[in-house]
PDB file of C-alpha atoms and ligand atoms in Angstrom:
ATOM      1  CA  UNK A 828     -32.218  18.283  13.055  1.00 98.00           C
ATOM      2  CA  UNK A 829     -29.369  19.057  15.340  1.00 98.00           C
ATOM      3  CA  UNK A 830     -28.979  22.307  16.889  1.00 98.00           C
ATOM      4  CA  UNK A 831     -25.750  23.822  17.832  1.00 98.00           C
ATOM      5  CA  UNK A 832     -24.856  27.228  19.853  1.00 98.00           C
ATOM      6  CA  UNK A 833     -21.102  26.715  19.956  1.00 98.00           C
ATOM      7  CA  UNK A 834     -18.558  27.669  16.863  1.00 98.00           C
ATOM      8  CA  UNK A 835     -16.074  25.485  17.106  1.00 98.00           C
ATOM      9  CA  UNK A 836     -18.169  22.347  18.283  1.00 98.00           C
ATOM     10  CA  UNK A 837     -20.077  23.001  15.240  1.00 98.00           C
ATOM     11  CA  UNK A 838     -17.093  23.864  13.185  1.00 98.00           C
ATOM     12  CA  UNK A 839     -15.027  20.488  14.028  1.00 98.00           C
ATOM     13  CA  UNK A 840     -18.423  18.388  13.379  1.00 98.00           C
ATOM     14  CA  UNK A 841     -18.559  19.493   9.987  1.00 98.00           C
ATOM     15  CA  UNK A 842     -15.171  18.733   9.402  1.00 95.00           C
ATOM     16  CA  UNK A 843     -15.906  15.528  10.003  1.00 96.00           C
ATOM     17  CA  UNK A 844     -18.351  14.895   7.207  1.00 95.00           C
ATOM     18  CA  UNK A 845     -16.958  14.409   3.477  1.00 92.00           C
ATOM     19  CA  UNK A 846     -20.067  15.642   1.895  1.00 97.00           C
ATOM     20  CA  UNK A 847     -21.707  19.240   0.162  1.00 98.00           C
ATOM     21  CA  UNK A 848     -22.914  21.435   2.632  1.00 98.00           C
ATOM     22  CA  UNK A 849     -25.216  24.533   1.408  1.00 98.00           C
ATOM     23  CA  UNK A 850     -25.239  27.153   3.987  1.00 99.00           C
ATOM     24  CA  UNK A 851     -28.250  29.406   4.282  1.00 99.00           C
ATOM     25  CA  UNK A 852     -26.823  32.443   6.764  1.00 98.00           C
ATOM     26  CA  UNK A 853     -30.239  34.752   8.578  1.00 98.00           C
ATOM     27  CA  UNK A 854     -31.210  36.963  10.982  1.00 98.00           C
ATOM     28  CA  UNK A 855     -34.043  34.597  11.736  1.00 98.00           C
ATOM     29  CA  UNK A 856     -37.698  35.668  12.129  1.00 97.00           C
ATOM     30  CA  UNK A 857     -37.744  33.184   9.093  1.00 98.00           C
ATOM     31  CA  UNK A 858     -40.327  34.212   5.917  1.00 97.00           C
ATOM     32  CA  UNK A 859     -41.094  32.766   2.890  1.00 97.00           C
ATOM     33  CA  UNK A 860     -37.926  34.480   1.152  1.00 98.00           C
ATOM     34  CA  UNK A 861     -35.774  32.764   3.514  1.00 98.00           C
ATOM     35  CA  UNK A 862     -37.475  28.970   2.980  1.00 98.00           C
ATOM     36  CA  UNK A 863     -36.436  29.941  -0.749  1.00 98.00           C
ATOM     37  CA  UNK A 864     -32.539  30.166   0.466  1.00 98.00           C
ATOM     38  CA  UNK A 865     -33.248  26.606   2.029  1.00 98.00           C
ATOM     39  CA  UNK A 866     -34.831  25.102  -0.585  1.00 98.00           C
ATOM     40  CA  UNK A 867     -33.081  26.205  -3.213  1.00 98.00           C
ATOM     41  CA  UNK A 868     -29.991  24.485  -0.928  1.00 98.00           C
ATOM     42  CA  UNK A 869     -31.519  21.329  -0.393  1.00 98.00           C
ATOM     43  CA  UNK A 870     -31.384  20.889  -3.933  1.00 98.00           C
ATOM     44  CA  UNK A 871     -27.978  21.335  -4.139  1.00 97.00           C
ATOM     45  CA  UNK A 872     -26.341  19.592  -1.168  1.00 98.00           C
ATOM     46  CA  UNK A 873     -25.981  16.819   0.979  1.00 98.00           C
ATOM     47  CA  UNK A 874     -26.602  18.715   3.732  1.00 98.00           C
ATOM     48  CA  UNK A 875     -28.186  22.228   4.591  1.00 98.00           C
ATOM     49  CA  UNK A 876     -27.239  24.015   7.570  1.00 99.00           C
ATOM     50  CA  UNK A 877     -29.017  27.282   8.602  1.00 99.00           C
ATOM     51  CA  UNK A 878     -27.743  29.930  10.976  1.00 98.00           C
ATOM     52  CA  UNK A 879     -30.056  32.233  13.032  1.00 98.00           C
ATOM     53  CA  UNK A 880     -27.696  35.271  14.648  1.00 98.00           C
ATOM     54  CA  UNK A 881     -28.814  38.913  14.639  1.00 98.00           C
ATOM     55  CA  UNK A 882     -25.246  40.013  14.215  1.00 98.00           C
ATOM     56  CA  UNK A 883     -25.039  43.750  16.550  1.00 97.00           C
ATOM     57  CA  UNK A 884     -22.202  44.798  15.032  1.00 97.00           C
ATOM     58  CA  UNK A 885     -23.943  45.629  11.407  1.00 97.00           C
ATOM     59  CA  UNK A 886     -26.754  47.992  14.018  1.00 97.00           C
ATOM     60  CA  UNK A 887     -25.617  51.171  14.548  1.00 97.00           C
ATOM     61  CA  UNK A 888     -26.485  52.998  17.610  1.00 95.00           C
ATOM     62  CA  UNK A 889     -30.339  53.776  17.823  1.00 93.00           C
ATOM     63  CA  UNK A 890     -31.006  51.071  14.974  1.00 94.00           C
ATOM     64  CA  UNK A 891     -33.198  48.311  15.710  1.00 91.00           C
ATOM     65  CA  UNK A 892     -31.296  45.862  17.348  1.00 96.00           C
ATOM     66  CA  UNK A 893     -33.078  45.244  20.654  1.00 94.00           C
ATOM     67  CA  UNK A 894     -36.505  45.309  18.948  1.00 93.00           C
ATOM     68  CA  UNK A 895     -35.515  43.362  16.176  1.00 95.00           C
ATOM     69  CA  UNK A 896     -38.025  40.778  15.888  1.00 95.00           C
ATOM     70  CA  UNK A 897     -37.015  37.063  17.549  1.00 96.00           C
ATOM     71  CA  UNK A 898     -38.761  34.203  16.777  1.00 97.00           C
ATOM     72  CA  UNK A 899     -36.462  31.656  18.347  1.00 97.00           C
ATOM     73  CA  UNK A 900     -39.100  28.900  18.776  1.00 98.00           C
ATOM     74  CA  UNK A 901     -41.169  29.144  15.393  1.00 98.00           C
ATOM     75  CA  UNK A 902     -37.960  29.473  13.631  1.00 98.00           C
ATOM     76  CA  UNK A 903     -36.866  26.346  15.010  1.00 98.00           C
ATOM     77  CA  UNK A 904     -39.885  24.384  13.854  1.00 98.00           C
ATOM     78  CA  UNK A 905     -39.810  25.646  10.341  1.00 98.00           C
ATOM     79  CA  UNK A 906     -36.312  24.486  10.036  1.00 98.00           C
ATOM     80  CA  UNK A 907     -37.433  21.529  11.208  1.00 98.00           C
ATOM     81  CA  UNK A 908     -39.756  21.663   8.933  1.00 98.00           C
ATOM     82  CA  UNK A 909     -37.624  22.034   5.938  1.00 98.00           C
ATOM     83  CA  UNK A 910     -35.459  19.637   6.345  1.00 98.00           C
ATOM     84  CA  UNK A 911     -32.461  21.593   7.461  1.00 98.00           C
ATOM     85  CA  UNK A 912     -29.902  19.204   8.796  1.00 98.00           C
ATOM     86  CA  UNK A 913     -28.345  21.632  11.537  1.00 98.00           C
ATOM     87  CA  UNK A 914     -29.643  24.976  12.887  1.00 98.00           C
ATOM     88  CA  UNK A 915     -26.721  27.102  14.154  1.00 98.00           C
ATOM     89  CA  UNK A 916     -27.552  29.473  16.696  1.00 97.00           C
ATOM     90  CA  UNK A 917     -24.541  31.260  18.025  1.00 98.00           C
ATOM     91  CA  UNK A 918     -24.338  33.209  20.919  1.00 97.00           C
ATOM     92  CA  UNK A 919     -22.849  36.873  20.103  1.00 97.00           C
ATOM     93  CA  UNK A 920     -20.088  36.234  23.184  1.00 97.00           C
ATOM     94  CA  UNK A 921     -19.158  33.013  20.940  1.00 96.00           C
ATOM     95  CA  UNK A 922     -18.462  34.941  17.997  1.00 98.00           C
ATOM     96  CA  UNK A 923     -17.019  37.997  19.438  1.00 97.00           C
ATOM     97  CA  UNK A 924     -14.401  38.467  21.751  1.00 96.00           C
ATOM     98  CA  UNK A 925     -13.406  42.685  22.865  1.00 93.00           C
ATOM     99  CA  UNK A 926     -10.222  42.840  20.738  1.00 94.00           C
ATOM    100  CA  UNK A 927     -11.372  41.879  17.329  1.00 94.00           C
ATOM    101  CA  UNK A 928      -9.742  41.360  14.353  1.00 92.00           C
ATOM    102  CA  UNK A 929     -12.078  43.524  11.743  1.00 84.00           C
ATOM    103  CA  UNK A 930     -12.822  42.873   7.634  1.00 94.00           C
ATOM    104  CA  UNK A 931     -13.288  46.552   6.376  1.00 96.00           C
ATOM    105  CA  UNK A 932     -16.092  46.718   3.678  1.00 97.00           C
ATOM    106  CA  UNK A 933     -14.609  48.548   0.450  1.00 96.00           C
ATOM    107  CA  UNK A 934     -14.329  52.783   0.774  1.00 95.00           C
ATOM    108  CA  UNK A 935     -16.748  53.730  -1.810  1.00 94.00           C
ATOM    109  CA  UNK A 936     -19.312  50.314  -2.617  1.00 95.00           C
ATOM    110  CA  UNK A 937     -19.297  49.881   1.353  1.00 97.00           C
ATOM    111  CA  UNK A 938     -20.562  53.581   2.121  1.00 97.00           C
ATOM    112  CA  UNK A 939     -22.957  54.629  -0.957  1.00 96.00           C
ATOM    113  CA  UNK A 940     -26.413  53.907  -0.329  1.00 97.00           C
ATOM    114  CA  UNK A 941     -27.503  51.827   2.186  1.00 97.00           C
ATOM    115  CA  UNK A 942     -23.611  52.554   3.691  1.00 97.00           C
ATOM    116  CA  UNK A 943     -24.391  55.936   2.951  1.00 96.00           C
ATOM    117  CA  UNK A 944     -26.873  56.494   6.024  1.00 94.00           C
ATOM    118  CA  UNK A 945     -25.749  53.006   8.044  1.00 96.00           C
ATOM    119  CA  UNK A 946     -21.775  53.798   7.931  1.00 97.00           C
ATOM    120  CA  UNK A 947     -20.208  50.800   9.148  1.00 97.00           C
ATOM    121  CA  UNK A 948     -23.294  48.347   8.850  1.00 98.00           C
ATOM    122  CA  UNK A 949     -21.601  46.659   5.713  1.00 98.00           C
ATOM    123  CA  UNK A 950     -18.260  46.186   7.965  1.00 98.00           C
ATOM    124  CA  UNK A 951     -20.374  44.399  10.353  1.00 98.00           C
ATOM    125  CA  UNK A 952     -22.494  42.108   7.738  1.00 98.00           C
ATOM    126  CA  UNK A 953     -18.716  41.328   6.299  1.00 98.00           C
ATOM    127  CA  UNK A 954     -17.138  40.362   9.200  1.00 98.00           C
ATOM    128  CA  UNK A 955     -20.109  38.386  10.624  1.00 98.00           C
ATOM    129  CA  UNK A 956     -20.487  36.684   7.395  1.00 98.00           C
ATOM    130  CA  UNK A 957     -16.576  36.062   6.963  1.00 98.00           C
ATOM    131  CA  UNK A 958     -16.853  34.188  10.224  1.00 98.00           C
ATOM    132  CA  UNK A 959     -19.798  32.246   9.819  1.00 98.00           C
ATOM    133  CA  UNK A 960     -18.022  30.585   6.199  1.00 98.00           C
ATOM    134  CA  UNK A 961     -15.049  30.100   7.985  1.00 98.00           C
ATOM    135  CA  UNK A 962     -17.072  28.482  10.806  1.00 98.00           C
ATOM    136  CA  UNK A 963     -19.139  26.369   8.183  1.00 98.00           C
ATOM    137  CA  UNK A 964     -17.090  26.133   5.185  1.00 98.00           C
ATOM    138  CA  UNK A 965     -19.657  25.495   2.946  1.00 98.00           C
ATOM    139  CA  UNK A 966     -19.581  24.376  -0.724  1.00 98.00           C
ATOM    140  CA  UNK A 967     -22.277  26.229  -1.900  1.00 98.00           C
ATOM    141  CA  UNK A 968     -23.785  29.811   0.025  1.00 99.00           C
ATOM    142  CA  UNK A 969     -27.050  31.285  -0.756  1.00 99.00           C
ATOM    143  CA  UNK A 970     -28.225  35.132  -0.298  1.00 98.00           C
ATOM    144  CA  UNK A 971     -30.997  36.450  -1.293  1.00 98.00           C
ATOM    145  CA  UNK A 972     -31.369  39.626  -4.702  1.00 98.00           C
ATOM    146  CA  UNK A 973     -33.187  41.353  -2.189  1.00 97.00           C
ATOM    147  CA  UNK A 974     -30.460  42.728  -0.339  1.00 98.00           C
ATOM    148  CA  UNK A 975     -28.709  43.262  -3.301  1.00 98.00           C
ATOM    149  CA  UNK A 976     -26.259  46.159  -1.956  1.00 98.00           C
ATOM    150  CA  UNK A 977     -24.845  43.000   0.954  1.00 98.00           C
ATOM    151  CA  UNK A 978     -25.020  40.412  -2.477  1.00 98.00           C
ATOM    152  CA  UNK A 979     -22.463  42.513  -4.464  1.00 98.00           C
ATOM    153  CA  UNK A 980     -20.517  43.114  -0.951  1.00 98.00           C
ATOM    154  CA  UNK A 981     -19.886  39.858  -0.203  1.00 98.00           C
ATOM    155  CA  UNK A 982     -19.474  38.343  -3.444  1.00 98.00           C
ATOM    156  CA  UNK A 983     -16.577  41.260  -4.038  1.00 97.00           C
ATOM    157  CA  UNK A 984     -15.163  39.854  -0.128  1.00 98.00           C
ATOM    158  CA  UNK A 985     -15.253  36.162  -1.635  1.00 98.00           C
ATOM    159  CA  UNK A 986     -13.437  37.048  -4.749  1.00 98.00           C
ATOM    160  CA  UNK A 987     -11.012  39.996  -3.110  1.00 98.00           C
ATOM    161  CA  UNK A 988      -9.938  37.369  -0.138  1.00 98.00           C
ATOM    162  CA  UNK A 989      -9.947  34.491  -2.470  1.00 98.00           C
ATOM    163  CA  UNK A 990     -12.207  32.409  -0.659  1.00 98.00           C
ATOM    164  CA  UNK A 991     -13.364  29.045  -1.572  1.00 96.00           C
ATOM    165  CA  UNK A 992     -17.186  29.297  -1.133  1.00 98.00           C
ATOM    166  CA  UNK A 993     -19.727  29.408  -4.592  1.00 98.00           C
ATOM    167  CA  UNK A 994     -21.963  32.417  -3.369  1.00 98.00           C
ATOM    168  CA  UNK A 995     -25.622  31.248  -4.941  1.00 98.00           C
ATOM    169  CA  UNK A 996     -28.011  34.456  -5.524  1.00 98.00           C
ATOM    170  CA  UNK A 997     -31.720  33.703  -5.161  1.00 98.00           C
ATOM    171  CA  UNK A 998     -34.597  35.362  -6.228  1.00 98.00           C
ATOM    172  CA  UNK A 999     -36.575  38.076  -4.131  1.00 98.00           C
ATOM    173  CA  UNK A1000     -39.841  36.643  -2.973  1.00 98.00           C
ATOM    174  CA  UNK A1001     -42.626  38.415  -2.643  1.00 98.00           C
ATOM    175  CA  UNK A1002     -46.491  38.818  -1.113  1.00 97.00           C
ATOM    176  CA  UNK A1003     -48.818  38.360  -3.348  1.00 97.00           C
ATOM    177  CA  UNK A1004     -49.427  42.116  -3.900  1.00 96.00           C
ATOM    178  CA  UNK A1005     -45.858  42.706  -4.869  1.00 97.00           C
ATOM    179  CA  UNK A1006     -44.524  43.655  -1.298  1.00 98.00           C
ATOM    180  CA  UNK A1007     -40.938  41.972  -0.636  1.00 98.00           C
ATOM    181  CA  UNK A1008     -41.029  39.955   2.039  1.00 98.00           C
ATOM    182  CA  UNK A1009     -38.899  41.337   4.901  1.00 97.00           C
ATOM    183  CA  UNK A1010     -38.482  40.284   8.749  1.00 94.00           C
ATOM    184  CA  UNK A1011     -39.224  44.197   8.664  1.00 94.00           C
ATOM    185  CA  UNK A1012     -42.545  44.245   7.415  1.00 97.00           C
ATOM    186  CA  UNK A1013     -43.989  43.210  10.777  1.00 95.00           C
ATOM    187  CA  UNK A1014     -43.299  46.813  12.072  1.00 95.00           C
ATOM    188  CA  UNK A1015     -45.783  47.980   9.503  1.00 97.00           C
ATOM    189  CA  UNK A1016     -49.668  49.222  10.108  1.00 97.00           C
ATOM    190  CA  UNK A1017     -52.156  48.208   8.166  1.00 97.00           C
ATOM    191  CA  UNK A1018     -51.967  51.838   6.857  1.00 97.00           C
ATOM    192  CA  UNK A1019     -48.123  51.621   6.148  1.00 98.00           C
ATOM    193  CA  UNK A1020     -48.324  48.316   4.843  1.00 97.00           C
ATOM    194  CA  UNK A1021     -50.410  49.856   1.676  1.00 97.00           C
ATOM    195  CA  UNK A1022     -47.881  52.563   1.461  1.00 97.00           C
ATOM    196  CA  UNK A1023     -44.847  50.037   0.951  1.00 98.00           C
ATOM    197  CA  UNK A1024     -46.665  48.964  -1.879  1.00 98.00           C
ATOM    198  CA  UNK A1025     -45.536  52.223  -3.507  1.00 98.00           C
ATOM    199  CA  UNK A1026     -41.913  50.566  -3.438  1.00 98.00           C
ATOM    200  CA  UNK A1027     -42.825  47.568  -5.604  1.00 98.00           C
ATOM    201  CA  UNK A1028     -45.025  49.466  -8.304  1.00 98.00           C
ATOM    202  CA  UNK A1029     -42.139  52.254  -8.413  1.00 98.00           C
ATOM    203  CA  UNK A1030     -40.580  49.506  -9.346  1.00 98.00           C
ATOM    204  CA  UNK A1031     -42.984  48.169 -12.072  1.00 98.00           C
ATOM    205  CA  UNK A1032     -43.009  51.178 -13.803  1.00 98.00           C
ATOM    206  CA  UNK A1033     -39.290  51.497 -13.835  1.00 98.00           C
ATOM    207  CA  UNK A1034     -39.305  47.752 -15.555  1.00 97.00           C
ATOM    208  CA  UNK A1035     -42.261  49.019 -17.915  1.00 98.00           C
ATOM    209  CA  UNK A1036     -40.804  52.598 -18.925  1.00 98.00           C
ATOM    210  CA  UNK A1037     -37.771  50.532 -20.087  1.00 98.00           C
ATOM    211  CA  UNK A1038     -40.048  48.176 -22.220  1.00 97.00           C
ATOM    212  CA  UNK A1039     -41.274  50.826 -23.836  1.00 97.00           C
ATOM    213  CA  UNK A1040     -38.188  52.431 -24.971  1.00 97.00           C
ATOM    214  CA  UNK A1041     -37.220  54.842 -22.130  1.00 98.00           C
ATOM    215  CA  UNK A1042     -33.634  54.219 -21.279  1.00 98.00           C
ATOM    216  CA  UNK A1043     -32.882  57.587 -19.228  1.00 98.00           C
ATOM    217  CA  UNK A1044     -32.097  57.042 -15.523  1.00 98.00           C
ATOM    218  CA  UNK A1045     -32.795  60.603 -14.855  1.00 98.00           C
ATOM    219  CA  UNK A1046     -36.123  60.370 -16.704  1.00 98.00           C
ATOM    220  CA  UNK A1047     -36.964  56.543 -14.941  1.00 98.00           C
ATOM    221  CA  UNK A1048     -36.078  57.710 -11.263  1.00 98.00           C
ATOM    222  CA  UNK A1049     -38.175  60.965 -11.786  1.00 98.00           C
ATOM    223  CA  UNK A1050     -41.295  59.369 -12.087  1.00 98.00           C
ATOM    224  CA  UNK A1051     -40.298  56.516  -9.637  1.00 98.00           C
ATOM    225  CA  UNK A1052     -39.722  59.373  -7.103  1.00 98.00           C
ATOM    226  CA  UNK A1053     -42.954  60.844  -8.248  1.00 98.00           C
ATOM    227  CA  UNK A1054     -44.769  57.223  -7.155  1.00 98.00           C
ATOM    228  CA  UNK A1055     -43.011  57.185  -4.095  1.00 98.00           C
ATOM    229  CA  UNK A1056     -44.113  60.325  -2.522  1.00 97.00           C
ATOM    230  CA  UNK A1057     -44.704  61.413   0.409  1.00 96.00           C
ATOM    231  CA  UNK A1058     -42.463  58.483   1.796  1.00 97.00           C
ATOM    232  CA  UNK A1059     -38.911  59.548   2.939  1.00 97.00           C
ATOM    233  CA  UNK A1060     -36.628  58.750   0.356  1.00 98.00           C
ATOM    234  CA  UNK A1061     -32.852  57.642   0.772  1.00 97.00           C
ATOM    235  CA  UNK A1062     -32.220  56.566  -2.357  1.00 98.00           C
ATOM    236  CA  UNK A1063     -33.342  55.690  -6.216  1.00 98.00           C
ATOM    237  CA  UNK A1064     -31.355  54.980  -8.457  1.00 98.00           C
ATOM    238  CA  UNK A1065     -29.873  52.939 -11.602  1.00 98.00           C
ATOM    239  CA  UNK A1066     -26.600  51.118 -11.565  1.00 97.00           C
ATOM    240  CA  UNK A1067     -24.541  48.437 -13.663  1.00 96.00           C
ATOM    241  CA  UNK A1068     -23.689  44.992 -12.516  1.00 91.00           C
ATOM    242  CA  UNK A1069     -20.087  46.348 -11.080  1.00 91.00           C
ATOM    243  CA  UNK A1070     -22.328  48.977  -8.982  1.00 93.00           C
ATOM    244  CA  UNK A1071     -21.712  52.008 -11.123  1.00 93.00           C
ATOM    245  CA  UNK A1072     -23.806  54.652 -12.055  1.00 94.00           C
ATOM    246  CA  UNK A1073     -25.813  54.874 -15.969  1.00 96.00           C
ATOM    247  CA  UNK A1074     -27.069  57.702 -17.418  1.00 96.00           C
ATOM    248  CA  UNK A1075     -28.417  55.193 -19.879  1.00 97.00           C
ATOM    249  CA  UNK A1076     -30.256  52.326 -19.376  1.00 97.00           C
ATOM    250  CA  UNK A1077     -27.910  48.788 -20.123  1.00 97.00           C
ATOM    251  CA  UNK A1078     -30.633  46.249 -20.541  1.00 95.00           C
ATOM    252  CA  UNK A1079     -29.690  43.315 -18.672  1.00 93.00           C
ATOM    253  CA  UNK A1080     -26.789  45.198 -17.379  1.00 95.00           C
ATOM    254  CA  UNK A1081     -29.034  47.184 -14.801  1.00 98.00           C
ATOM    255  CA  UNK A1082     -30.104  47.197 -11.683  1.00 98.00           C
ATOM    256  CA  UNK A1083     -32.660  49.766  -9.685  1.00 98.00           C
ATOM    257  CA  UNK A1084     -32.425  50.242  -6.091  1.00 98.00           C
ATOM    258  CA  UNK A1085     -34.754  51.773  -3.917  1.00 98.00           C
ATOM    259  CA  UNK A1086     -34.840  52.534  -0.300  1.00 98.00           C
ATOM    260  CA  UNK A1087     -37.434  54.208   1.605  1.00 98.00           C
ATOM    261  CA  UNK A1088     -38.670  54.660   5.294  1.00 97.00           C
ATOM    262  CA  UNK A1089     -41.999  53.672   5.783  1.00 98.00           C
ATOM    263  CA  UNK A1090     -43.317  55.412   9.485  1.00 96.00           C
ATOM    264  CA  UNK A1091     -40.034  53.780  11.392  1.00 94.00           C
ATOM    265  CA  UNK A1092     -39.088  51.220   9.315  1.00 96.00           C
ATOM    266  CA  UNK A1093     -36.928  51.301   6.611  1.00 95.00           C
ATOM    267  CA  UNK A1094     -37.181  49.216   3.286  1.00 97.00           C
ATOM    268  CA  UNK A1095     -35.360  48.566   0.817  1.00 97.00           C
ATOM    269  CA  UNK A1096     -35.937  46.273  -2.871  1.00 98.00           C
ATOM    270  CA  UNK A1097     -34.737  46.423  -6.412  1.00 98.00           C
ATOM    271  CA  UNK A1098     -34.893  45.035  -9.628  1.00 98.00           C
ATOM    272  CA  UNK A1099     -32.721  43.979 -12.841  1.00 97.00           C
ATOM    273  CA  UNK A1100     -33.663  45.879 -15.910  1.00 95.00           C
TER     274      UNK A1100
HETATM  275  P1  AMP B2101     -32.013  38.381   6.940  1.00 76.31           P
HETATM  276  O1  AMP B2101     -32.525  37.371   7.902  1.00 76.31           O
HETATM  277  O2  AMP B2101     -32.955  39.507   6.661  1.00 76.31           O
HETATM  278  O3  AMP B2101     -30.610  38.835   7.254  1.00 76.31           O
HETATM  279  O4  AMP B2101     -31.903  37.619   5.537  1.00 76.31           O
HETATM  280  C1  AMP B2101     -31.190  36.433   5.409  1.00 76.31           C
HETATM  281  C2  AMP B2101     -31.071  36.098   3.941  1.00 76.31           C
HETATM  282  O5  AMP B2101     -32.361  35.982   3.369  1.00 76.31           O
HETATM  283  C3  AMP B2101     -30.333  37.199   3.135  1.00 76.31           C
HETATM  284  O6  AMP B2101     -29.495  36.583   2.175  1.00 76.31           O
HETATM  285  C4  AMP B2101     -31.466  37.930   2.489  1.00 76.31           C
HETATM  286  O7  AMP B2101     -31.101  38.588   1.286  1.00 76.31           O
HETATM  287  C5  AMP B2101     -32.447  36.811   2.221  1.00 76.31           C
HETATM  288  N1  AMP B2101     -33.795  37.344   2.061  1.00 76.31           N
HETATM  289  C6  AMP B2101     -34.446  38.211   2.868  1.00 76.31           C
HETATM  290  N2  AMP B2101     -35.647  38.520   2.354  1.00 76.31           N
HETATM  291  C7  AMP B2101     -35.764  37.824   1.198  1.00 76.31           C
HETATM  292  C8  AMP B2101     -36.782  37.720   0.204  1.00 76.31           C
HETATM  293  N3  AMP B2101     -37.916  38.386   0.281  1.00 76.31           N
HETATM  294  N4  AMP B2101     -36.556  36.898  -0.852  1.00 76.31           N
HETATM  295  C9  AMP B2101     -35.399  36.198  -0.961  1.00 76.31           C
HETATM  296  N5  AMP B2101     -34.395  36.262  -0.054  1.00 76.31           N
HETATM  297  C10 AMP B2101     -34.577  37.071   1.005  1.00 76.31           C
END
């Protein structure tokens, strides 16, 4: 595996191979959800390259960025590991200079939300990811459903700029008690660890109460809210593909989103009705 820190040394190498590259962007502290990304673009491509860069400008001020959890060494290895062909690990002077040309996430999908209590952290994940595909220029690009808010964001920037990359959504993995895995969930006690499962079976029920005939979003989130409690709430709620809102229920047009702070730490899931 070769490891490279520097943009454009990375950028012209790539340039020099004629093949498929699958690009698998992260914050690092790599899980099992993330060795999904990579696998799922081995299969795909000649070669898989992985970045590692916990991008500041998508913290605001007083988020986690100084505690968010680095694994430099072990993520290394499970590249390795994986059979990822190159591990790009930028440094954030590398990719930003003081007088930066800025995307700007969309007015209203950018700030409802998770852009409703971050504003500005889905101008950050755009730009950073805008750079790294221009930097990589992969064929194929794979995110994960889990952050499904940054999936719709950046497959709106790929179509809106015209941009040449296939965007490849893969599926949320998750501990075996239903828990999405999250670099996150390493903040969590033991005791806040069983309250996130309250996120997962809110969720279950949502996918069960539509089984069973309930289609109301008002009626769903109710109860969903009702699971949730005590935890601090940001959002629940039911939207189409396109991000709007439902009164009703669209089976297999529908998506619920949840968000929740757990002690410190927020999380957030979801899942297609
Ligand atoms: P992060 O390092 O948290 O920025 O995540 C990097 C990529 O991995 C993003 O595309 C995430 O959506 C994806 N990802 C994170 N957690 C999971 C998970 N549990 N299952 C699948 N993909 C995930």
């Amino acid at each position: 595996m070769k490891i490279i820190s520097n943009p454009l040394e990375l950028k012209k190498y790539l340039q020099t191979l004629n093949v498929t590259i699958g690009f698998v962007p992260t914050m690092g502290a790599l899980h099992e959800g993330h060795l999904s990304l990579i696998k799922e673009a081995k299969r795909n491509n000649a070669i898989v390259v992985v970045s590692i860069f916990v991008n500041p400008t998508q913290f605001l001020k007083g988020e986690d960025l100084d505690k968010y959890p680095r694994k430099d060494d072990a993520d290394t290895k499970v590249c390795e590991l994986s059979g990822v062909d190159i591990l790009f690990f930028p440094h954030a002077k590398d990719i930003y200079t003081e007088d930066e040309v800025s995307i700007l996430c969309p007015k209203v999908r950018g700030f409802v939300l998770e852009g409703f209590s971050r504003p500005g952290h889905f101008n950050g994940v755009l730009t950073v990811v805008n750079k790294l595909l221009n930097i990589v220029s992969p064929t194929n690009a794979y995110f994960g459903k889990k952050d499904a808010q940054q999936l719709h964001l950046i497959k709106l920037m790929v179509e809106q700029l015209f941009m040449r990359v296939n965007i490849i959504e893969v599926e949320t993995m998750r501990e075996n008690d239903g828990l999405a895995m999250s670099s996150r969930n390493v903040y969590l006690s033991k005791e806040q660890r069983k309250e996130a499962l309250k996120i997962s079976s809110s969720l279950k029920t949502a996918f069960s109460m539509v089984s069973k005939g309930e289609l109301s979003t008002c009626g769903i989130t109710k109860i969903m809210r009702e699971i949730l409690s005590p935890l601090e709430i940001f959002y629940v709620v039911i939207l189409d593909r396109k991000f709007h809102t439902l009164k009703k229920v669209e089976i297999g047009n529908s998506i619920v989103l949840v968000e929740v702070k757990v002690g410190e730490t927020r999380l957030l899931d979801n899942m297609w009705l």
